[in-house]
XYZ file of C-alpha atoms in Angstrom:
344
model
C -161.565 -83.111 59.238
C -159.275 -80.335 60.348
C -158.737 -80.152 64.074
C -157.267 -77.069 65.700
C -153.503 -77.164 65.962
C -152.720 -78.658 69.392
C -151.118 -76.685 72.191
C -147.816 -78.067 73.404
C -148.219 -78.891 77.079
C -150.788 -79.247 79.857
C -150.386 -75.948 81.704
C -151.143 -73.933 78.573
C -153.779 -76.163 77.012
C -157.244 -74.630 76.867
C -160.420 -76.637 76.696
C -161.958 -76.823 73.239
C -165.194 -75.505 74.769
C -163.815 -72.301 76.317
C -160.728 -70.151 75.573
C -159.865 -69.404 79.220
C -160.431 -72.746 80.962
C -157.550 -75.191 81.399
C -158.788 -78.465 79.887
C -157.032 -81.023 82.073
C -157.571 -79.055 85.293
C -161.269 -78.878 84.447
C -161.440 -82.641 83.837
C -159.765 -83.365 87.179
C -162.148 -80.953 88.952
C -165.189 -82.632 87.402
C -163.819 -86.000 88.510
C -163.331 -84.801 92.092
C -166.711 -83.103 92.436
C -169.037 -85.255 90.389
C -167.322 -88.623 89.783
C -169.094 -90.710 92.417
C -167.864 -94.279 92.892
C -170.066 -96.989 91.422
C -169.181 -100.676 92.021
C -169.583 -101.591 88.345
C -167.181 -98.852 87.185
C -163.614 -100.155 86.916
C -162.188 -96.994 85.321
C -164.069 -93.720 85.010
C -162.835 -90.211 84.256
C -159.074 -89.922 83.784
C -158.108 -92.460 81.123
C -158.680 -92.854 77.375
C -162.011 -94.595 77.935
C -164.239 -95.754 80.782
C -164.567 -99.428 81.736
C -167.552 -101.066 83.434
C -168.116 -104.683 84.403
C -170.394 -107.020 82.510
C -171.612 -110.532 83.237
C -169.732 -112.699 80.754
C -166.177 -112.324 82.017
C -165.762 -109.016 80.213
C -165.471 -105.362 81.047
C -167.316 -102.834 78.924
C -165.212 -99.993 77.496
C -166.874 -96.662 76.721
C -165.597 -93.440 75.171
C -167.122 -90.335 73.624
C -166.109 -87.213 71.689
C -167.883 -83.932 70.936
C -166.945 -82.071 67.747
C -167.986 -78.552 66.792
C -167.697 -76.909 63.384
C -165.148 -74.116 63.459
C -163.442 -75.535 66.540
C -162.602 -79.126 65.619
C -163.095 -79.184 61.860
C -163.269 -76.840 58.885
C -165.600 -77.600 55.976
C -163.425 -75.510 53.666
C -160.652 -78.092 53.817
C -162.439 -81.362 54.620
C -165.385 -83.261 53.190
C -168.239 -84.482 55.355
C -166.943 -88.026 54.817
C -163.509 -86.971 56.100
C -165.114 -85.432 59.175
C -167.066 -88.609 59.883
C -164.056 -90.843 59.347
C -161.831 -88.886 61.693
C -164.511 -88.627 64.372
C -164.913 -92.406 64.408
C -161.144 -92.992 64.242
C -160.620 -90.840 67.328
C -163.004 -93.022 69.338
C -161.613 -96.246 67.885
C -158.175 -95.096 68.996
C -159.404 -94.627 72.568
C -160.647 -98.224 72.611
C -157.330 -99.354 71.093
C -155.409 -97.624 73.887
C -157.280 -99.746 76.429
C -156.528 -102.947 74.488
C -160.218 -103.373 73.747
C -162.434 -104.583 70.933
C -164.814 -101.886 69.611
C -168.384 -103.085 69.057
C -171.081 -100.403 68.939
C -171.344 -96.808 67.771
C -173.843 -94.128 68.835
C -173.975 -90.789 67.029
C -175.705 -87.560 68.050
C -175.841 -84.896 65.365
C -177.002 -81.258 65.287
C -177.618 -80.138 61.701
C -177.423 -76.456 60.641
C -179.904 -74.779 58.331
C -177.511 -75.221 55.415
C -177.202 -78.966 56.017
C -178.815 -81.464 53.673
C -179.560 -85.169 53.815
C -176.693 -85.656 51.372
C -174.309 -84.062 53.890
C -175.619 -86.332 56.637
C -175.241 -89.487 54.549
C -171.692 -88.483 53.597
C -170.853 -87.970 57.268
C -172.169 -91.399 58.237
C -170.478 -92.960 55.223
C -167.143 -91.679 56.512
C -167.802 -92.933 60.032
C -168.727 -96.401 58.838
C -165.690 -96.525 56.542
C -163.554 -96.186 59.666
C -165.671 -98.645 61.681
C -166.320 -101.353 59.098
C -162.843 -102.989 59.248
C -163.422 -103.539 62.969
C -166.990 -104.868 62.577
C -168.435 -101.997 64.607
C -172.205 -101.583 64.341
C -174.125 -98.313 64.479
C -176.787 -98.901 67.145
C -178.356 -95.508 67.803
C -178.033 -91.824 68.521
C -180.062 -88.673 68.011
C -180.417 -85.719 65.642
C -181.453 -82.129 66.148
C -181.538 -78.820 64.309
C -178.737 -76.339 64.989
C -178.955 -72.559 64.885
C -175.193 -72.477 64.443
C -172.873 -74.890 62.672
C -172.547 -78.660 62.769
C -172.264 -80.443 66.122
C -171.292 -84.103 66.265
C -171.121 -86.337 69.336
C -169.787 -89.862 68.853
C -169.873 -92.575 71.518
C -168.184 -95.950 71.094
C -168.720 -99.064 73.193
C -166.307 -101.987 73.308
C -165.115 -104.829 75.528
C -161.949 -106.217 77.093
C -161.464 -109.430 79.094
C -162.183 -108.920 82.798
C -159.118 -107.752 84.737
C -157.134 -107.438 81.524
C -157.100 -103.905 80.158
C -154.378 -101.376 79.430
C -154.282 -98.287 81.649
C -152.147 -95.166 81.804
C -151.264 -96.021 85.391
C -149.241 -99.232 84.923
C -145.771 -97.964 83.942
C -142.967 -99.147 86.234
C -139.438 -97.887 86.794
C -137.128 -99.531 84.257
C -139.857 -100.085 81.658
C -139.058 -99.215 78.056
C -141.129 -96.639 76.190
C -142.451 -97.550 72.722
C -144.573 -95.918 70.040
C -146.320 -97.397 67.010
C -145.951 -96.033 63.480
C -144.634 -92.523 62.821
C -145.503 -89.294 64.611
C -145.813 -85.660 63.574
C -147.561 -86.495 60.297
C -151.019 -85.253 61.311
C -149.733 -81.849 62.411
C -147.785 -81.492 59.165
C -150.947 -82.387 57.254
C -152.965 -79.827 59.209
C -150.443 -77.116 58.452
C -150.494 -78.012 54.777
C -154.270 -77.669 54.701
C -154.119 -74.330 56.482
C -151.368 -72.828 54.345
C -152.225 -69.908 52.113
C -151.077 -70.759 48.561
C -147.878 -68.818 47.859
C -148.205 -65.890 45.473
C -144.518 -65.151 45.040
C -141.375 -67.176 44.456
C -140.181 -66.130 47.890
C -141.995 -69.131 49.396
C -141.895 -71.851 46.711
C -143.521 -74.363 49.051
C -145.722 -76.141 46.550
C -142.657 -77.209 44.580
C -140.539 -77.925 47.666
C -142.718 -80.883 48.653
C -143.673 -83.705 46.330
C -147.313 -84.447 45.570
C -146.831 -87.896 47.088
C -145.618 -86.440 50.376
C -148.396 -83.830 50.454
C -151.068 -86.461 49.879
C -149.574 -88.748 52.528
C -149.485 -86.045 55.218
C -152.940 -84.675 54.460
C -154.281 -88.227 54.440
C -152.690 -88.882 57.832
C -154.521 -85.841 59.163
C -157.911 -86.357 57.541
C -158.084 -90.157 57.706
C -155.843 -91.474 60.487
C -155.483 -95.165 61.253
C -156.636 -96.252 64.706
C -154.227 -98.931 65.977
C -156.938 -101.311 67.155
C -155.115 -104.498 66.131
C -151.915 -103.360 67.822
C -153.749 -102.473 71.039
C -155.507 -105.836 71.178
C -152.241 -107.631 70.479
C -150.362 -105.733 73.204
C -153.122 -106.551 75.672
C -153.744 -110.183 74.705
C -150.050 -111.085 74.955
C -149.576 -108.901 78.046
C -146.705 -107.005 76.472
C -147.684 -103.499 77.609
C -147.667 -102.329 81.222
C -149.363 -99.023 80.318
C -150.687 -97.353 77.177
C -152.257 -94.192 75.776
C -153.144 -93.009 72.291
C -151.355 -89.946 70.940
C -154.127 -87.402 70.673
C -152.641 -84.473 72.626
C -149.081 -84.789 71.269
C -146.254 -87.098 72.323
C -144.939 -84.805 75.058
C -148.391 -84.207 76.514
C -149.474 -87.840 76.393
C -146.194 -89.045 77.915
C -146.876 -86.591 80.713
C -150.283 -88.251 81.217
C -148.666 -91.695 81.615
C -146.040 -90.339 84.006
C -148.631 -88.510 86.106
C -150.961 -91.513 86.378
C -148.093 -93.972 87.008
C -146.179 -91.654 89.393
C -142.961 -91.997 87.409
C -140.600 -89.952 85.249
C -139.108 -90.752 81.856
C -136.148 -90.297 79.541
C -137.303 -89.481 76.000
C -134.752 -90.160 73.258
C -135.323 -87.426 70.670
C -132.973 -89.060 68.170
C -135.082 -92.226 68.204
C -138.441 -90.608 67.391
C -139.949 -92.300 64.302
C -140.436 -89.688 61.570
C -141.807 -90.410 58.119
C -139.921 -89.251 55.041
C -142.873 -87.004 54.243
C -142.823 -85.335 57.666
C -139.081 -84.783 57.437
C -139.386 -83.356 53.928
C -142.173 -81.019 55.053
C -140.109 -79.778 57.999
C -137.057 -79.144 55.824
C -139.110 -77.301 53.194
C -140.598 -74.993 55.871
C -137.362 -74.620 57.847
C -138.902 -76.357 60.853
C -137.495 -78.902 63.283
C -139.236 -82.237 62.583
C -138.716 -83.227 66.222
C -140.964 -80.325 67.261
C -143.694 -81.673 64.982
C -143.331 -85.098 66.593
C -143.392 -83.745 70.151
C -146.265 -81.277 69.863
C -148.322 -82.743 67.034
C -151.481 -84.312 68.384
C -154.005 -86.548 66.694
C -151.601 -88.991 65.065
C -153.572 -91.652 66.978
C -150.519 -93.865 67.340
C -150.115 -95.820 70.585
C -147.568 -94.830 73.213
C -146.904 -97.681 75.652
C -144.453 -99.115 78.146
C -142.944 -102.606 78.223
C -140.866 -104.498 80.777
C -137.246 -104.764 79.554
C -137.516 -108.542 80.030
C -140.138 -108.566 77.275
C -138.170 -106.516 74.754
C -136.798 -109.301 72.573
C -140.075 -111.225 72.592
C -142.049 -108.066 71.769
C -139.869 -106.999 68.856
C -139.716 -110.476 67.338
C -143.488 -110.870 67.583
C -144.076 -107.387 66.131
C -141.835 -108.172 63.172
C -143.760 -111.373 62.530
C -147.101 -109.510 62.662
C -145.885 -106.619 60.523
C -146.372 -104.041 63.304
C -144.109 -100.986 63.305
C -142.790 -100.270 66.819
C -139.969 -97.980 67.959
C -138.309 -97.800 71.382
C -138.049 -94.091 72.244
C -137.127 -93.989 75.917
C -137.213 -95.441 79.385
C -139.185 -94.972 82.598
C -137.310 -93.743 85.671
C -138.207 -92.468 89.171
C -140.656 -89.606 89.517
C -138.132 -87.266 91.128
C -136.192 -86.988 87.847
C -139.239 -85.812 85.891
C -139.366 -86.107 82.106
C -135.994 -85.525 80.450
C -135.178 -85.199 76.763
C -131.985 -86.986 75.748
C -130.299 -87.791 72.442
C -128.633 -91.129 71.779
C -126.699 -89.745 68.784
């Protein structure tokens, strides 16, 4: 699935539903006006997923996404299975960011006149390919005809232990900032898919990037890995003080943590984890790979904070589990804002 290339920061981001409405301002306004307090709601609007209480010592975690053809995905560059996979992965990543265990999937689908049952089965096949490793069951949804293109709404339900979830609001001054995996790959993959094939030798891009690197980057865009195991591990062992998944870009999602935690941060640009493929793509297009890492959304890696006292224990345990983690900064007082530094 090809998502629209993400905008860089909050003040200029537009909602995917309307070209002139600021997305995050709209969300905050909806929260203020319509988000009434309910005793069973632990976390409502404002984090990666909602959490409600349940009876068996668990909180219920809920998240949802709405995807529209032509806005969030392009059928010219993605299969229906790719679209389904990425839609499910996005929701799985929200549950991962809360440290939860995903359990149930609900899908609402509007099918255009050109849609066939084969298209629908391919879409669901992709969604279940993403969900199956996590034992997520499809439990319901709805379908309708569409006079326009495809519309897909995915809701995911999961659980976390009561009083033990990861929030954006837990970062403390002095905490270290970590990220899983590599970042910038999904944006590079999106740009590859959207490139017009070169017709002259002036832009020999197809030969400037190996087939292996192209396939890796496009795969990272179309079929991202939701870091469910890492999120559960961070939560179970109480390593993380706050967390978010990288869906709006590293700079934007770090801003979310800082806003909710009332802190600032130093971000070490030299420490950002870049894949060889992302670096090769940037060099071949005369781009700065750091820009791809900062502004590229939808990598669905986890950005989280850790007490410095936990650093050695965290990194040793991650090495033993085979998890890729990189320390990319530090939390400091709010008055200093977010500052980019370079350790090299």
